[in-house]
Amino acid sequence: MHDRFETVRARVDAAARDSGRDPASISILAVSKGQPAARLREAAALGFTAFGENYVAEALPKMRELEGLALDWHFIGRLQANKTRPIATHFAWVHGVDRLDIARRLSEQRSHFAPPLNVCVQVNVLGEASKGGVAPDEVAGLLAALGPLPRLRLRGLMCMLPYGAPALQQHEGFGLLRRLRDASVADGITLDTLSMGMSNDLEAAVAEGSTILRIGTALFGARATAG
Ligand SMILES: *Cc1c(COP(=O)(O)O)cnc(C)c1O
């Protein structure tokens, strides 16, 4: 774990240097799906404070077990309209918002005693049939509709590229997400986050402006469970 962490950190630092960016402007979300709580505890001891989980049923017992560590939990899985309540209750961030009705539910179900739920809008940047996310030309409309939802805090855009996409396609997809963010900011919508880049494509993501890398296998090794 420690060696893998050093390797990831070195990759991020090198990529930041290559594109003239400050490494401190890029955070690493430790994607802990398929990993037992003990591995998360190890990662927390190395300084990780933010963890990404894809499945509520898997995440909740880990949250309980690690309660004392004051970690930030990010939901990065597929959202289903009938399963929003535990996400609105237990997570600090949701990365894959791509429907207004689901966003409305998250806002309605977010406790008034908790800070607003941080959300990113997922964009299907390469037009893949099997992927979640809104089409690039729907981003502005969805962002405008999310703005008034009182218990959400709009943070940015998120995308996920196909595993093994060639470098050219990585730059194309991540570059498009950055331009969509820039266009929104120019329209007066405050967005400070680009959630893009995973174990295999973090270099291209950093070059294109990522602020949150979602890293699983490069930190933890292979997952026990698929997904
Ligand atoms: C699993 C997952 C990741 C991490 O993928 P790795 O290739 O293990 O780094 C990142 N983002 C999402 C949305 C995921 O589902």
PDB file of C-alpha atoms and ligand atoms in Angstrom:
ATOM      1  CA  MET A   1       0.000   0.000   0.000  1.00  0.00           C
ATOM      2  CA  HIS A   2       2.728   2.454   0.963  1.00  0.00           C
ATOM      3  CA  ASP A   3       4.752   1.693  -2.188  1.00  0.00           C
ATOM      4  CA  ARG A   4       1.679   1.985  -4.395  1.00  0.00           C
ATOM      5  CA  PHE A   5       0.821   5.278  -2.781  1.00  0.00           C
ATOM      6  CA  GLU A   6       4.326   6.605  -3.439  1.00  0.00           C
ATOM      7  CA  THR A   7       4.077   5.479  -7.058  1.00  0.00           C
ATOM      8  CA  VAL A   8       0.723   7.196  -7.584  1.00  0.00           C
ATOM      9  CA  ARG A   9       1.956  10.360  -5.897  1.00  0.00           C
ATOM     10  CA  ALA A  10       5.051  10.360  -8.131  1.00  0.00           C
ATOM     11  CA  ARG A  11       2.903   9.890 -11.256  1.00  0.00           C
ATOM     12  CA  VAL A  12       0.630  12.786 -10.245  1.00  0.00           C
ATOM     13  CA  ASP A  13       3.589  15.032  -9.417  1.00  0.00           C
ATOM     14  CA  ALA A  14       5.314  14.233 -12.720  1.00  0.00           C
ATOM     15  CA  ALA A  15       2.135  14.851 -14.703  1.00  0.00           C
ATOM     16  CA  ALA A  16       1.566  18.139 -12.880  1.00  0.00           C
ATOM     17  CA  ARG A  17       5.146  19.230 -13.552  1.00  0.00           C
ATOM     18  CA  ASP A  18       4.815  18.340 -17.247  1.00  0.00           C
ATOM     19  CA  SER A  19       1.791  20.593 -17.594  1.00  0.00           C
ATOM     20  CA  GLY A  20       3.012  23.396 -15.345  1.00  0.00           C
ATOM     21  CA  ARG A  21       0.417  22.752 -12.644  1.00  0.00           C
ATOM     22  CA  ASP A  22       0.744  22.865  -8.870  1.00  0.00           C
ATOM     23  CA  PRO A  23       0.387  19.264  -7.578  1.00  0.00           C
ATOM     24  CA  ALA A  24      -1.403  20.683  -4.534  1.00  0.00           C
ATOM     25  CA  SER A  25      -4.297  21.693  -6.812  1.00  0.00           C
ATOM     26  CA  ILE A  26      -5.001  18.024  -7.606  1.00  0.00           C
ATOM     27  CA  SER A  27      -6.572  15.803  -4.972  1.00  0.00           C
ATOM     28  CA  ILE A  28      -6.728  12.034  -4.971  1.00  0.00           C
ATOM     29  CA  LEU A  29      -9.990  10.327  -4.103  1.00  0.00           C
ATOM     30  CA  ALA A  30      -9.126   6.827  -2.865  1.00  0.00           C
ATOM     31  CA  VAL A  31     -11.640   4.563  -4.610  1.00  0.00           C
ATOM     32  CA  SER A  32     -12.193   1.859  -2.019  1.00  0.00           C
ATOM     33  CA  LYS A  33     -14.960  -0.268  -3.540  1.00  0.00           C
ATOM     34  CA  GLY A  34     -14.157  -3.942  -3.187  1.00  0.00           C
ATOM     35  CA  GLN A  35     -11.676  -3.223  -0.368  1.00  0.00           C
ATOM     36  CA  PRO A  36     -12.236  -4.182   3.271  1.00  0.00           C
ATOM     37  CA  ALA A  37     -12.333  -1.510   5.983  1.00  0.00           C
ATOM     38  CA  ALA A  38      -8.840  -2.474   7.176  1.00  0.00           C
ATOM     39  CA  ARG A  39      -7.357  -1.325   3.854  1.00  0.00           C
ATOM     40  CA  LEU A  40      -9.151   2.000   4.143  1.00  0.00           C
ATOM     41  CA  ARG A  41      -7.743   2.386   7.638  1.00  0.00           C
ATOM     42  CA  GLU A  42      -4.240   1.868   6.206  1.00  0.00           C
ATOM     43  CA  ALA A  43      -4.896   4.476   3.536  1.00  0.00           C
ATOM     44  CA  ALA A  44      -6.215   6.892   6.152  1.00  0.00           C
ATOM     45  CA  ALA A  45      -3.005   6.386   8.145  1.00  0.00           C
ATOM     46  CA  LEU A  46      -1.083   7.441   5.026  1.00  0.00           C
ATOM     47  CA  GLY A  47      -3.054  10.653   4.906  1.00  0.00           C
ATOM     48  CA  PHE A  48      -6.080   9.894   2.720  1.00  0.00           C
ATOM     49  CA  THR A  49      -9.224  11.573   3.972  1.00  0.00           C
ATOM     50  CA  ALA A  50     -11.600  11.085   1.020  1.00  0.00           C
ATOM     51  CA  PHE A  51     -12.913   7.703  -0.109  1.00  0.00           C
ATOM     52  CA  GLY A  52     -15.013   6.789  -3.133  1.00  0.00           C
ATOM     53  CA  GLU A  53     -17.597   4.008  -3.009  1.00  0.00           C
ATOM     54  CA  ASN A  54     -19.921   2.678  -5.726  1.00  0.00           C
ATOM     55  CA  TYR A  55     -22.401   0.645  -3.698  1.00  0.00           C
ATOM     56  CA  VAL A  56     -24.410   1.841  -0.710  1.00  0.00           C
ATOM     57  CA  ALA A  57     -24.766  -1.606   0.831  1.00  0.00           C
ATOM     58  CA  GLU A  58     -21.009  -2.050   0.764  1.00  0.00           C
ATOM     59  CA  ALA A  59     -20.187   1.470   1.936  1.00  0.00           C
ATOM     60  CA  LEU A  60     -22.436   1.773   5.013  1.00  0.00           C
ATOM     61  CA  PRO A  61     -20.756  -0.914   7.148  1.00  0.00           C
ATOM     62  CA  LYS A  62     -17.330   0.553   6.318  1.00  0.00           C
ATOM     63  CA  MET A  63     -18.537   4.008   7.306  1.00  0.00           C
ATOM     64  CA  ARG A  64     -19.726   2.638  10.637  1.00  0.00           C
ATOM     65  CA  GLU A  65     -16.481   0.803  11.229  1.00  0.00           C
ATOM     66  CA  LEU A  66     -14.357   3.865  10.458  1.00  0.00           C
ATOM     67  CA  GLU A  67     -16.635   6.420  12.095  1.00  0.00           C
ATOM     68  CA  GLY A  68     -13.938   7.768  14.402  1.00  0.00           C
ATOM     69  CA  LEU A  69     -11.674   8.809  11.514  1.00  0.00           C
ATOM     70  CA  ALA A  70     -13.832  11.706  10.225  1.00  0.00           C
ATOM     71  CA  LEU A  71     -13.485  10.710   6.566  1.00  0.00           C
ATOM     72  CA  ASP A  72     -15.245  12.291   3.580  1.00  0.00           C
ATOM     73  CA  TRP A  73     -17.313   9.801   1.608  1.00  0.00           C
ATOM     74  CA  HIS A  74     -17.942  10.264  -2.111  1.00  0.00           C
ATOM     75  CA  PHE A  75     -20.602   8.272  -3.935  1.00  0.00           C
ATOM     76  CA  ILE A  76     -19.254   7.486  -7.409  1.00  0.00           C
ATOM     77  CA  GLY A  77     -21.585   4.666  -8.474  1.00  0.00           C
ATOM     78  CA  ARG A  78     -24.667   4.588 -10.652  1.00  0.00           C
ATOM     79  CA  LEU A  79     -27.595   6.478  -9.121  1.00  0.00           C
ATOM     80  CA  GLN A  80     -31.051   4.948  -9.035  1.00  0.00           C
ATOM     81  CA  ALA A  81     -34.089   7.107  -8.301  1.00  0.00           C
ATOM     82  CA  ASN A  82     -35.444   4.749  -5.617  1.00  0.00           C
ATOM     83  CA  LYS A  83     -32.118   4.499  -3.753  1.00  0.00           C
ATOM     84  CA  THR A  84     -31.183   8.109  -3.179  1.00  0.00           C
ATOM     85  CA  ARG A  85     -32.049   8.457   0.520  1.00  0.00           C
ATOM     86  CA  PRO A  86     -29.043   6.648   2.063  1.00  0.00           C
ATOM     87  CA  ILE A  87     -26.782   8.512  -0.351  1.00  0.00           C
ATOM     88  CA  ALA A  88     -28.265  11.895   0.608  1.00  0.00           C
ATOM     89  CA  THR A  89     -27.906  10.887   4.252  1.00  0.00           C
ATOM     90  CA  HIS A  90     -24.447   9.387   4.469  1.00  0.00           C
ATOM     91  CA  PHE A  91     -22.264  10.867   1.730  1.00  0.00           C
ATOM     92  CA  ALA A  92     -20.582  14.276   1.394  1.00  0.00           C
ATOM     93  CA  TRP A  93     -20.291  14.168  -2.408  1.00  0.00           C
ATOM     94  CA  VAL A  94     -22.092  12.566  -5.342  1.00  0.00           C
ATOM     95  CA  HIS A  95     -20.116  12.473  -8.598  1.00  0.00           C
ATOM     96  CA  GLY A  96     -22.522  10.952 -11.102  1.00  0.00           C
ATOM     97  CA  VAL A  97     -25.592  13.199 -11.224  1.00  0.00           C
ATOM     98  CA  ASP A  98     -27.137  13.100 -14.690  1.00  0.00           C
ATOM     99  CA  ARG A  99     -30.885  13.500 -14.114  1.00  0.00           C
ATOM    100  CA  LEU A 100     -32.882  16.353 -12.634  1.00  0.00           C
ATOM    101  CA  ASP A 101     -35.416  14.079 -10.898  1.00  0.00           C
ATOM    102  CA  ILE A 102     -32.624  12.288  -9.027  1.00  0.00           C
ATOM    103  CA  ALA A 103     -30.983  15.592  -8.095  1.00  0.00           C
ATOM    104  CA  ARG A 104     -34.322  16.845  -6.751  1.00  0.00           C
ATOM    105  CA  ARG A 105     -34.665  13.786  -4.570  1.00  0.00           C
ATOM    106  CA  LEU A 106     -31.122  14.159  -3.244  1.00  0.00           C
ATOM    107  CA  SER A 107     -31.843  17.783  -2.351  1.00  0.00           C
ATOM    108  CA  GLU A 108     -35.173  16.963  -0.678  1.00  0.00           C
ATOM    109  CA  GLN A 109     -33.646  14.103   1.294  1.00  0.00           C
ATOM    110  CA  ARG A 110     -30.544  15.963   2.472  1.00  0.00           C
ATOM    111  CA  SER A 111     -30.817  16.770   6.173  1.00  0.00           C
ATOM    112  CA  HIS A 112     -30.922  20.426   7.149  1.00  0.00           C
ATOM    113  CA  PHE A 113     -28.439  19.625   9.883  1.00  0.00           C
ATOM    114  CA  ALA A 114     -25.815  18.513   7.358  1.00  0.00           C
ATOM    115  CA  PRO A 115     -23.873  20.780   5.004  1.00  0.00           C
ATOM    116  CA  PRO A 116     -25.225  20.850   1.434  1.00  0.00           C
ATOM    117  CA  LEU A 117     -24.436  17.760  -0.620  1.00  0.00           C
ATOM    118  CA  ASN A 118     -21.601  18.439  -3.086  1.00  0.00           C
ATOM    119  CA  VAL A 119     -22.511  17.272  -6.579  1.00  0.00           C
ATOM    120  CA  CYS A 120     -20.834  16.873  -9.939  1.00  0.00           C
ATOM    121  CA  VAL A 121     -22.743  16.426 -13.176  1.00  0.00           C
ATOM    122  CA  GLN A 122     -21.604  13.397 -15.131  1.00  0.00           C
ATOM    123  CA  VAL A 123     -21.032  13.945 -18.830  1.00  0.00           C
ATOM    124  CA  ASN A 124     -20.852  11.221 -21.452  1.00  0.00           C
ATOM    125  CA  VAL A 125     -17.989  12.938 -23.250  1.00  0.00           C
ATOM    126  CA  LEU A 126     -17.353  10.283 -25.888  1.00  0.00           C
ATOM    127  CA  GLY A 127     -20.985   9.462 -26.655  1.00  0.00           C
ATOM    128  CA  GLU A 128     -20.741   5.847 -25.505  1.00  0.00           C
ATOM    129  CA  ALA A 129     -24.041   3.975 -25.648  1.00  0.00           C
ATOM    130  CA  SER A 130     -23.417   2.067 -22.403  1.00  0.00           C
ATOM    131  CA  LYS A 131     -22.347   5.019 -20.252  1.00  0.00           C
ATOM    132  CA  GLY A 132     -24.273   7.188 -17.823  1.00  0.00           C
ATOM    133  CA  GLY A 133     -24.003  10.936 -18.090  1.00  0.00           C
ATOM    134  CA  VAL A 134     -25.664  13.695 -20.048  1.00  0.00           C
ATOM    135  CA  ALA A 135     -24.682  14.581 -23.592  1.00  0.00           C
ATOM    136  CA  PRO A 136     -22.317  17.565 -23.846  1.00  0.00           C
ATOM    137  CA  ASP A 137     -25.068  19.770 -25.294  1.00  0.00           C
ATOM    138  CA  GLU A 138     -27.309  19.039 -22.296  1.00  0.00           C
ATOM    139  CA  VAL A 139     -24.819  20.182 -19.666  1.00  0.00           C
ATOM    140  CA  ALA A 140     -25.786  23.856 -19.579  1.00  0.00           C
ATOM    141  CA  GLY A 141     -29.489  23.051 -19.210  1.00  0.00           C
ATOM    142  CA  LEU A 142     -28.994  20.580 -16.379  1.00  0.00           C
ATOM    143  CA  LEU A 143     -26.616  22.903 -14.521  1.00  0.00           C
ATOM    144  CA  ALA A 144     -29.155  25.716 -14.753  1.00  0.00           C
ATOM    145  CA  ALA A 145     -31.887  23.440 -13.393  1.00  0.00           C
ATOM    146  CA  LEU A 146     -29.721  22.234 -10.503  1.00  0.00           C
ATOM    147  CA  GLY A 147     -28.702  25.718  -9.413  1.00  0.00           C
ATOM    148  CA  PRO A 148     -31.851  26.481  -7.381  1.00  0.00           C
ATOM    149  CA  LEU A 149     -31.944  23.128  -5.518  1.00  0.00           C
ATOM    150  CA  PRO A 150     -31.344  24.314  -1.965  1.00  0.00           C
ATOM    151  CA  ARG A 151     -29.601  21.358  -0.363  1.00  0.00           C
ATOM    152  CA  LEU A 152     -27.123  20.724  -3.184  1.00  0.00           C
ATOM    153  CA  ARG A 153     -23.860  22.512  -3.824  1.00  0.00           C
ATOM    154  CA  LEU A 154     -22.897  22.341  -7.459  1.00  0.00           C
ATOM    155  CA  ARG A 155     -19.163  21.672  -7.617  1.00  0.00           C
ATOM    156  CA  GLY A 156     -18.294  20.631 -11.144  1.00  0.00           C
ATOM    157  CA  LEU A 157     -18.301  18.038 -13.885  1.00  0.00           C
ATOM    158  CA  MET A 158     -17.297  14.388 -13.923  1.00  0.00           C
ATOM    159  CA  CYS A 159     -16.554  11.879 -16.672  1.00  0.00           C
ATOM    160  CA  MET A 160     -15.313   8.344 -17.051  1.00  0.00           C
ATOM    161  CA  LEU A 161     -13.571   7.060 -20.161  1.00  0.00           C
ATOM    162  CA  PRO A 162     -13.549   3.488 -21.452  1.00  0.00           C
ATOM    163  CA  TYR A 163     -10.816   1.321 -19.957  1.00  0.00           C
ATOM    164  CA  GLY A 164      -7.819   1.216 -22.270  1.00  0.00           C
ATOM    165  CA  ALA A 165      -8.817   4.205 -24.398  1.00  0.00           C
ATOM    166  CA  PRO A 166      -5.851   5.391 -26.485  1.00  0.00           C
ATOM    167  CA  ALA A 167      -4.060   8.552 -25.311  1.00  0.00           C
ATOM    168  CA  LEU A 168      -5.534  10.668 -28.082  1.00  0.00           C
ATOM    169  CA  GLN A 169      -9.061   9.756 -27.023  1.00  0.00           C
ATOM    170  CA  GLN A 170      -8.220  10.406 -23.360  1.00  0.00           C
ATOM    171  CA  HIS A 171      -7.138  13.944 -24.192  1.00  0.00           C
ATOM    172  CA  GLU A 172     -10.184  14.426 -26.397  1.00  0.00           C
ATOM    173  CA  GLY A 173     -12.616  13.326 -23.660  1.00  0.00           C
ATOM    174  CA  PHE A 174     -10.966  15.093 -20.727  1.00  0.00           C
ATOM    175  CA  GLY A 175     -10.319  18.208 -22.831  1.00  0.00           C
ATOM    176  CA  LEU A 176     -14.004  18.377 -23.731  1.00  0.00           C
ATOM    177  CA  LEU A 177     -15.001  18.154 -20.052  1.00  0.00           C
ATOM    178  CA  ARG A 178     -12.638  21.030 -19.265  1.00  0.00           C
ATOM    179  CA  ARG A 179     -14.057  23.184 -22.071  1.00  0.00           C
ATOM    180  CA  LEU A 180     -17.598  22.483 -20.841  1.00  0.00           C
ATOM    181  CA  ARG A 181     -16.547  23.586 -17.365  1.00  0.00           C
ATOM    182  CA  ASP A 182     -14.893  26.733 -18.767  1.00  0.00           C
ATOM    183  CA  ALA A 183     -18.026  27.554 -20.773  1.00  0.00           C
ATOM    184  CA  SER A 184     -20.186  27.199 -17.649  1.00  0.00           C
ATOM    185  CA  VAL A 185     -17.873  29.407 -15.637  1.00  0.00           C
ATOM    186  CA  ALA A 186     -18.015  31.996 -18.441  1.00  0.00           C
ATOM    187  CA  ASP A 187     -21.826  31.821 -18.112  1.00  0.00           C
ATOM    188  CA  GLY A 188     -21.518  32.754 -14.452  1.00  0.00           C
ATOM    189  CA  ILE A 189     -21.902  29.303 -12.878  1.00  0.00           C
ATOM    190  CA  THR A 190     -19.289  28.679 -10.199  1.00  0.00           C
ATOM    191  CA  LEU A 191     -17.663  25.281 -10.734  1.00  0.00           C
ATOM    192  CA  ASP A 192     -14.382  24.451  -9.026  1.00  0.00           C
ATOM    193  CA  THR A 193     -14.151  20.732  -9.741  1.00  0.00           C
ATOM    194  CA  LEU A 194     -13.208  18.493 -12.642  1.00  0.00           C
ATOM    195  CA  SER A 195     -13.591  14.907 -11.418  1.00  0.00           C
ATOM    196  CA  MET A 196     -11.682  12.974 -14.053  1.00  0.00           C
ATOM    197  CA  GLY A 197      -8.845  10.492 -14.270  1.00  0.00           C
ATOM    198  CA  MET A 198      -8.530   6.938 -12.919  1.00  0.00           C
ATOM    199  CA  SER A 199      -5.601   4.534 -12.410  1.00  0.00           C
ATOM    200  CA  ASN A 200      -4.953   4.108 -16.127  1.00  0.00           C
ATOM    201  CA  ASP A 201      -5.516   7.584 -17.482  1.00  0.00           C
ATOM    202  CA  LEU A 202      -4.523   9.966 -14.703  1.00  0.00           C
ATOM    203  CA  GLU A 203      -1.671  11.556 -16.703  1.00  0.00           C
ATOM    204  CA  ALA A 204      -3.980  12.768 -19.476  1.00  0.00           C
ATOM    205  CA  ALA A 205      -6.533  13.911 -16.888  1.00  0.00           C
ATOM    206  CA  VAL A 206      -3.955  16.008 -15.040  1.00  0.00           C
ATOM    207  CA  ALA A 207      -2.753  17.505 -18.319  1.00  0.00           C
ATOM    208  CA  GLU A 208      -6.343  18.504 -19.136  1.00  0.00           C
ATOM    209  CA  GLY A 209      -7.017  20.117 -15.770  1.00  0.00           C
ATOM    210  CA  SER A 210      -8.366  17.445 -13.404  1.00  0.00           C
ATOM    211  CA  THR A 211      -8.858  18.581  -9.800  1.00  0.00           C
ATOM    212  CA  ILE A 212     -10.021  15.230  -8.390  1.00  0.00           C
ATOM    213  CA  LEU A 213      -8.480  11.965  -9.563  1.00  0.00           C
ATOM    214  CA  ARG A 214     -10.512   8.888  -8.652  1.00  0.00           C
ATOM    215  CA  ILE A 215      -7.892   6.193  -8.066  1.00  0.00           C
ATOM    216  CA  GLY A 216      -8.650   2.608  -7.068  1.00  0.00           C
ATOM    217  CA  THR A 217      -6.429  -0.224  -8.270  1.00  0.00           C
ATOM    218  CA  ALA A 218      -3.234   1.842  -8.515  1.00  0.00           C
ATOM    219  CA  LEU A 219      -3.536   2.534  -4.768  1.00  0.00           C
ATOM    220  CA  PHE A 220      -5.041  -0.648  -3.385  1.00  0.00           C
ATOM    221  CA  GLY A 221      -4.123  -3.297  -5.924  1.00  0.00           C
ATOM    222  CA  ALA A 222      -6.731  -5.506  -7.566  1.00  0.00           C
ATOM    223  CA  ARG A 223     -10.223  -5.471  -6.047  1.00  0.00           C
ATOM    224  CA  ALA A 224     -11.597  -8.545  -4.293  1.00  0.00           C
ATOM    225  CA  THR A 225     -14.921  -8.039  -6.012  1.00  0.00           C
ATOM    226  CA  ALA A 226     -15.643  -6.975  -9.573  1.00  0.00           C
ATOM    227  CA  GLY A 227     -16.996  -3.530 -10.346  1.00  0.00           C
TER     228      GLY A 227
HETATM  229  C1  LIG B   1     -13.951   1.999  -9.934  1.00  0.00           C
HETATM  230  C2  LIG B   1     -14.020   3.426 -10.318  1.00  0.00           C
HETATM  231  C3  LIG B   1     -12.867   4.232 -10.307  1.00  0.00           C
HETATM  232  C4  LIG B   1     -11.470   3.715  -9.999  1.00  0.00           C
HETATM  233  O1  LIG B   1     -11.002   2.912 -11.027  1.00  0.00           O
HETATM  234  P1  LIG B   1      -9.492   2.337 -11.018  1.00  0.00           P
HETATM  235  O2  LIG B   1      -9.269   1.959 -12.433  1.00  0.00           O
HETATM  236  O3  LIG B   1      -9.490   1.194 -10.079  1.00  0.00           O
HETATM  237  O4  LIG B   1      -8.598   3.446 -10.584  1.00  0.00           O
HETATM  238  C5  LIG B   1     -13.027   5.581 -10.613  1.00  0.00           C
HETATM  239  N1  LIG B   1     -14.226   6.109 -10.911  1.00  0.00           N
HETATM  240  C6  LIG B   1     -15.354   5.364 -10.942  1.00  0.00           C
HETATM  241  C7  LIG B   1     -16.640   6.014 -11.287  1.00  0.00           C
HETATM  242  C8  LIG B   1     -15.273   4.005 -10.665  1.00  0.00           C
HETATM  243  O5  LIG B   1     -16.398   3.259 -10.723  1.00  0.00           O
END
